[in-house]
CSV table of C-alpha atoms in Angstrom, one decimal:
chain,number,residue,atom,x,y,z
Z,1,MET,CA,-94.0,-24.6,40.3
Z,2,GLN,CA,-91.1,-26.7,39.1
Z,3,VAL,CA,-87.5,-26.0,38.8
Z,4,GLY,CA,-84.7,-27.7,36.8
Z,5,SER,CA,-81.1,-27.0,37.5
Z,6,ARG,CA,-77.5,-27.7,36.6
Z,7,THR,CA,-74.9,-26.9,39.1
Z,8,LEU,CA,-71.4,-25.9,38.1
Z,9,SER,CA,-68.5,-24.8,40.3
Z,10,SER,CA,-66.8,-21.7,39.0
Z,11,PRO,CA,-64.8,-21.5,36.8
Z,12,VAL,CA,-66.6,-23.5,34.1
Z,13,PRO,CA,-66.7,-23.4,30.3
Z,14,CYS,CA,-69.8,-22.0,28.6
Z,15,THR,CA,-68.9,-22.1,24.9
Z,16,ASN,CA,-71.2,-25.1,24.3
Z,17,PRO,CA,-74.6,-24.9,25.9
Z,18,ALA,CA,-74.9,-28.7,25.6
Z,19,TRP,CA,-71.6,-29.4,27.4
Z,20,GLY,CA,-71.7,-32.1,30.0
Z,21,ARG,CA,-75.3,-33.2,29.5
Z,22,SER,CA,-74.5,-36.7,28.6
Z,23,ALA,CA,-72.4,-37.0,31.8
Z,24,GLY,CA,-75.1,-35.5,34.1
Z,25,GLN,CA,-77.0,-37.6,36.6
Z,26,ALA,CA,-80.6,-36.5,37.0
Z,27,ARG,CA,-82.9,-37.2,39.9
Z,28,TRP,CA,-86.4,-36.0,40.8
Z,29,LYS,CA,-87.5,-34.5,44.1
Z,30,PRO,CA,-91.0,-35.3,45.3
Z,31,TRP,CA,-93.8,-32.8,44.9
Z,32,SER,CA,-94.2,-30.0,47.5
Z,33,ARG,CA,-96.6,-27.1,48.0
Z,34,GLY,CA,-95.5,-23.5,47.6
Z,35,PRO,CA,-97.2,-20.2,48.5
Z,36,GLN,CA,-100.8,-19.8,47.4
Z,37,GLY,CA,-100.9,-23.6,47.0
Z,38,GLN,CA,-98.9,-23.8,43.7
Z,39,GLN,CA,-97.0,-27.0,43.1
Z,40,TRP,CA,-93.2,-27.2,42.9
Z,41,SER,CA,-91.0,-30.1,41.7
Z,42,LEU,CA,-87.3,-30.3,41.2
Z,43,LEU,CA,-84.9,-31.9,38.7
Z,44,THR,CA,-81.3,-31.8,39.7
Z,45,VAL,CA,-78.5,-32.5,37.2
Z,46,ALA,CA,-75.0,-32.6,38.4
Z,47,GLU,CA,-72.2,-31.9,35.9
Z,48,PRO,CA,-68.4,-32.4,36.3
Z,49,PRO,CA,-66.2,-29.4,36.6
Z,50,ALA,CA,-63.9,-28.4,33.8
Z,51,PRO,CA,-61.2,-25.8,33.2
Z,52,GLY,CA,-62.1,-22.4,31.8
Z,53,ILE,CA,-64.1,-19.4,32.9
Z,54,CYS,CA,-67.8,-18.9,32.4
Z,55,SER,CA,-68.8,-15.3,32.1
Z,56,PRO,CA,-72.4,-14.2,32.2
Z,57,GLY,CA,-71.5,-11.9,29.4
Z,58,GLY,CA,-73.5,-8.9,28.1
Z,59,PRO,CA,-73.0,-5.2,28.7
Z,60,PRO,CA,-74.1,-3.7,32.1
Z,61,GLY,CA,-77.8,-3.0,32.1
Z,62,ALA,CA,-78.5,-5.1,29.0
Z,63,ALA,CA,-81.9,-6.6,28.6
Z,64,ALA,CA,-82.4,-10.2,29.3
Z,65,ARG,CA,-81.2,-12.4,26.5
Z,66,THR,CA,-83.6,-14.8,24.8
Z,67,ARG,CA,-82.9,-18.0,22.9
Z,68,ARG,CA,-84.9,-20.9,21.5
Z,69,ARG,CA,-84.7,-24.1,23.5
Z,70,SER,CA,-85.4,-27.3,21.6
Z,71,GLY,CA,-88.7,-28.8,22.8
Z,72,ALA,CA,-89.5,-25.8,25.0
Z,73,GLY,CA,-92.0,-24.3,22.6
Z,74,GLY,CA,-90.8,-20.8,22.1
Z,75,MET,CA,-88.2,-18.2,23.2
Z,76,VAL,CA,-86.5,-18.6,26.6
Z,77,SER,CA,-85.6,-15.5,28.7
Z,78,THR,CA,-82.3,-15.6,30.5
Z,79,TYR,CA,-81.9,-13.6,33.7
Z,80,ARG,CA,-78.6,-13.3,35.6
Z,81,VAL,CA,-78.9,-12.9,39.4
Z,82,ALA,CA,-76.2,-12.2,42.0
Z,83,VAL,CA,-76.5,-13.3,45.6
Z,84,LEU,CA,-74.5,-11.3,48.1
Z,85,GLY,CA,-74.2,-11.1,51.8
Z,86,ALA,CA,-71.9,-11.2,54.8
Z,87,ARG,CA,-70.3,-14.4,56.0
Z,88,GLY,CA,-72.7,-16.9,57.6
Z,89,VAL,CA,-76.0,-15.3,56.7
Z,90,GLY,CA,-77.1,-18.3,54.6
Z,91,LYS,CA,-76.7,-17.2,51.0
Z,92,SER,CA,-75.7,-20.6,49.7
Z,93,ALA,CA,-78.2,-22.3,52.0
Z,94,ILE,CA,-81.1,-20.4,50.4
Z,95,VAL,CA,-79.9,-21.3,46.9
Z,96,ARG,CA,-79.4,-25.0,47.7
Z,97,GLN,CA,-82.8,-25.1,49.5
Z,98,PHE,CA,-84.4,-23.7,46.3
Z,99,LEU,CA,-82.6,-26.0,43.9
Z,100,TYR,CA,-82.2,-29.2,45.9
Z,101,ASN,CA,-84.6,-29.0,48.8
Z,102,GLU,CA,-81.8,-29.7,51.2
Z,103,PHE,CA,-80.2,-27.9,54.2
Z,104,SER,CA,-77.0,-28.6,56.2
Z,105,GLU,CA,-76.5,-27.5,59.8
Z,106,VAL,CA,-72.7,-27.3,59.1
Z,107,CYS,CA,-71.8,-23.9,57.9
Z,108,VAL,CA,-69.3,-24.1,55.0
Z,109,PRO,CA,-68.0,-20.6,54.0
Z,110,THR,CA,-68.2,-19.7,50.4
Z,111,THR,CA,-64.7,-19.0,49.2
Z,112,ALA,CA,-65.2,-18.8,45.4
Z,113,ARG,CA,-67.9,-17.7,43.0
Z,114,ARG,CA,-70.4,-20.5,42.2
Z,115,LEU,CA,-72.7,-20.6,39.2
Z,116,TYR,CA,-76.1,-22.4,39.2
Z,117,LEU,CA,-78.1,-22.8,36.0
Z,118,PRO,CA,-81.7,-23.6,36.9
Z,119,ALA,CA,-84.5,-23.5,34.3
Z,120,VAL,CA,-88.1,-22.6,35.5
Z,121,VAL,CA,-91.4,-22.6,33.7
Z,122,MET,CA,-93.7,-20.0,35.2
Z,123,ASN,CA,-97.2,-19.8,34.0
Z,124,GLY,CA,-96.4,-21.8,30.9
Z,125,HIS,CA,-93.3,-19.7,29.9
Z,126,VAL,CA,-89.7,-20.9,30.2
Z,127,HIS,CA,-87.1,-18.8,32.0
Z,128,ASP,CA,-83.4,-19.5,32.4
Z,129,LEU,CA,-81.7,-18.3,35.6
Z,130,GLN,CA,-78.0,-17.8,36.1
Z,131,ILE,CA,-77.6,-17.6,39.8
Z,132,LEU,CA,-74.2,-16.4,40.9
Z,133,ASP,CA,-73.4,-17.1,44.5
Z,134,PHE,CA,-70.6,-14.8,45.5
Z,135,PRO,CA,-68.3,-15.0,48.6
Z,136,PRO,CA,-68.4,-11.9,50.9
Z,137,ILE,CA,-66.7,-9.0,49.1
Z,138,SER,CA,-65.0,-6.1,50.7
Z,139,ALA,CA,-66.5,-3.6,48.2
Z,140,PHE,CA,-68.5,-3.5,45.0
Z,141,PRO,CA,-66.2,-3.2,42.0
Z,142,VAL,CA,-66.3,0.4,40.8
Z,143,ASN,CA,-65.5,-0.4,37.1
Z,144,THR,CA,-65.2,-3.3,34.7
Z,145,LEU,CA,-61.4,-3.5,35.1
Z,146,GLN,CA,-61.7,-4.0,38.9
Z,147,GLU,CA,-64.5,-6.5,38.4
Z,148,TRP,CA,-62.5,-8.8,36.1
Z,149,ALA,CA,-59.2,-8.3,38.1
Z,150,ASP,CA,-60.8,-10.2,41.0
Z,151,ALA,CA,-62.0,-13.7,40.1
Z,152,CYS,CA,-64.6,-13.6,42.9
Z,153,CYS,CA,-66.3,-10.5,41.4
Z,154,ARG,CA,-66.5,-11.5,37.7
Z,155,GLY,CA,-69.9,-10.9,36.3
Z,156,LEU,CA,-71.1,-8.9,39.3
Z,157,ARG,CA,-71.7,-5.6,37.5
Z,158,SER,CA,-73.7,-7.1,34.5
Z,159,VAL,CA,-76.4,-9.0,36.3
Z,160,HIS,CA,-80.1,-8.3,35.9
Z,161,ALA,CA,-80.9,-8.4,39.7
Z,162,TYR,CA,-79.3,-8.6,43.1
Z,163,ILE,CA,-80.4,-10.6,46.1
Z,164,LEU,CA,-78.8,-9.1,49.3
Z,165,VAL,CA,-79.1,-11.5,52.2
Z,166,TYR,CA,-78.7,-10.6,55.9
Z,167,ASP,CA,-79.2,-12.5,59.2
Z,168,ILE,CA,-82.1,-11.0,61.2
Z,169,CYS,CA,-80.1,-11.9,64.4
Z,170,CYS,CA,-77.0,-10.0,63.3
Z,171,PHE,CA,-77.0,-6.2,63.1
Z,172,ASP,CA,-73.6,-6.1,61.3
Z,173,SER,CA,-74.9,-8.3,58.5
Z,174,PHE,CA,-77.7,-5.7,57.8
Z,175,GLU,CA,-75.1,-2.9,57.8
Z,176,TYR,CA,-73.1,-4.9,55.2
Z,177,VAL,CA,-76.2,-5.1,53.0
Z,178,LYS,CA,-76.8,-1.4,53.5
Z,179,THR,CA,-73.3,-0.6,52.4
Z,180,ILE,CA,-73.3,-2.9,49.4
Z,181,ARG,CA,-76.6,-1.6,48.2
Z,182,GLN,CA,-75.4,2.0,48.3
Z,183,GLN,CA,-72.2,1.0,46.4
Z,184,ILE,CA,-74.3,-0.8,43.7
Z,185,LEU,CA,-76.3,2.4,43.2
Z,186,GLU,CA,-73.2,4.6,43.0
Z,187,THR,CA,-71.1,2.4,40.8
Z,188,ARG,CA,-73.4,0.9,38.2
Z,189,VAL,CA,-73.1,2.5,34.8
Z,190,ILE,CA,-74.9,5.8,34.6
Z,191,GLY,CA,-77.8,5.8,32.1
Z,192,THR,CA,-78.6,2.1,32.4
Z,193,SER,CA,-82.0,1.0,33.5
Z,194,GLU,CA,-82.6,0.6,37.2
Z,195,THR,CA,-81.5,-2.8,38.5
Z,196,PRO,CA,-83.9,-4.6,40.9
Z,197,ILE,CA,-82.6,-5.3,44.4
Z,198,ILE,CA,-84.3,-7.7,46.8
Z,199,ILE,CA,-83.3,-7.5,50.5
Z,200,VAL,CA,-83.7,-10.9,52.2
Z,201,GLY,CA,-83.8,-11.4,55.9
Z,202,ASN,CA,-82.8,-15.0,56.5
Z,203,LYS,CA,-83.0,-17.2,59.7
Z,204,ARG,CA,-86.6,-16.3,60.4
Z,205,ASP,CA,-86.8,-19.5,62.5
Z,206,LEU,CA,-84.6,-17.6,65.1
Z,207,GLN,CA,-87.3,-14.9,65.4
Z,208,ARG,CA,-86.6,-14.5,69.2
Z,209,GLY,CA,-83.1,-13.4,68.5
Z,210,ARG,CA,-84.1,-10.6,66.1
Z,211,VAL,CA,-82.0,-7.4,66.5
Z,212,ILE,CA,-84.1,-5.0,64.4
Z,213,PRO,CA,-88.0,-5.0,64.4
Z,214,ARG,CA,-89.4,-6.4,61.2
Z,215,TRP,CA,-91.6,-3.4,60.6
Z,216,ASN,CA,-88.7,-1.0,60.8
Z,217,VAL,CA,-86.7,-2.9,58.3
Z,218,SER,CA,-89.6,-3.5,56.0
Z,219,HIS,CA,-90.5,0.2,56.0
Z,220,LEU,CA,-86.9,1.3,55.4
Z,221,VAL,CA,-86.4,-1.1,52.5
Z,222,ARG,CA,-89.8,-0.7,50.8
Z,223,LYS,CA,-90.5,3.0,51.3
Z,224,THR,CA,-87.0,4.6,51.5
Z,225,TRP,CA,-84.8,2.2,49.4
Z,226,LYS,CA,-87.6,1.2,47.0
Z,227,CYS,CA,-86.5,-2.4,47.1
Z,228,GLY,CA,-88.3,-5.7,47.5
Z,229,TYR,CA,-88.2,-7.3,50.9
Z,230,VAL,CA,-88.7,-10.9,51.9
Z,231,GLU,CA,-88.0,-12.8,55.1
Z,232,CYS,CA,-87.3,-16.5,54.9
Z,233,SER,CA,-85.9,-19.5,56.6
Z,234,ALA,CA,-83.5,-21.6,54.6
Z,235,LYS,CA,-83.5,-24.2,57.3
Z,236,TYR,CA,-87.3,-24.9,57.2
Z,237,ASN,CA,-87.8,-23.9,53.5
Z,238,TRP,CA,-90.1,-21.1,54.5
Z,239,HIS,CA,-90.7,-18.3,51.9
Z,240,ILE,CA,-87.9,-19.6,49.7
Z,241,LEU,CA,-90.3,-20.2,46.8
Z,242,LEU,CA,-91.8,-16.8,47.4
Z,243,LEU,CA,-88.4,-15.2,47.2
Z,244,PHE,CA,-87.7,-16.5,43.7
Z,245,SER,CA,-91.3,-15.8,42.6
Z,246,GLU,CA,-90.7,-12.2,43.6
Z,247,LEU,CA,-87.4,-12.2,41.8
Z,248,LEU,CA,-89.0,-13.2,38.5
Z,249,LYS,CA,-91.5,-10.4,38.9
Z,250,SER,CA,-88.8,-7.8,39.7
Z,251,VAL,CA,-86.7,-8.5,36.6
Z,252,GLY,CA,-89.6,-7.6,34.3
Z,253,CYS,CA,-91.3,-10.9,33.8
Z,254,ALA,CA,-94.6,-9.2,32.6
Z,255,ARG,CA,-96.4,-12.5,32.4
Z,256,CYS,CA,-95.8,-13.2,36.1
Z,257,LYS,CA,-97.0,-10.0,37.7
Z,258,HIS,CA,-100.7,-10.4,37.9
Z,259,VAL,CA,-101.2,-14.2,38.0
Z,260,HIS,CA,-100.4,-16.9,40.5
Z,261,ALA,CA,-96.9,-18.2,40.3
Z,262,ALA,CA,-97.4,-21.7,38.9
Z,263,LEU,CA,-94.1,-23.2,37.7
Z,264,ARG,CA,-93.9,-26.5,35.9
Z,265,PHE,CA,-91.9,-28.4,33.3
Z,266,GLN,CA,-93.5,-28.7,29.9
Z,267,GLY,CA,-93.8,-32.4,29.1
Z,268,ALA,CA,-91.2,-33.4,31.6
Z,269,LEU,CA,-93.4,-35.1,34.2
Z,270,ARG,CA,-94.4,-38.3,32.3
Z,271,ARG,CA,-93.5,-41.6,33.9
Z,272,ASN,CA,-90.0,-42.8,33.2
Z,273,ARG,CA,-89.1,-39.7,31.4
Z,274,CYS,CA,-86.4,-37.2,32.3
Z,275,THR,CA,-85.9,-33.8,30.6
Z,276,ILE,CA,-82.8,-31.8,31.1
Z,277,MET,CA,-83.4,-28.1,30.7
């Protein structure tokens, strides 16, 4: 499995998909092994910030957009994903571990919405992800007006899936996830298709400090809430790949449901060749 990404600090322009590519600096990460032995690799492209606002766009509940990418060999599905959680649970650490294979012991609070644009090829099919890393919010916006009035919440109601992260050693962080999930269900537009929600228990490396037994949480989330559940460790890169594999399955990637998750770039691995996706 391989992932390519562009990282942009919100707000950023999005009128020209090719913006900033010539200024990007690309670097390859070494191969690593994922769950079930699939291979992952990573291409990171850093782009300079620019004025303007990048909105995910699209009406709430809209189906994933598709577009034709030059050289990708077919239509590309685009899925917007929101990452939410209380302060200090490791939301940004999970995203950065997935994209850059890096982890910092220093906790830097997220104060503004951040947008990441990775491109993955899963089982031979290209998928664009728009990962929106949100700072802790006091409440889920009840309507579009409230959503766009707060810069930190822009695009929150129109995503295709939610990743709700909590700290397995902090009971309050789980209560925060519980509250946000309920607000999502109550405030999303009535009549739209059900939006997948994945509950993520981070900091599995601190297992001895767990405050709620894993079985109890898993049973509540899977049986009662009908949501996906994954426990991971951003620090040790444990189950991070599994989380995003489950994410692609949950957003309706039919090609990904009954086959092993093998992600790769098409034609991007030749020696001395770099492809920005």
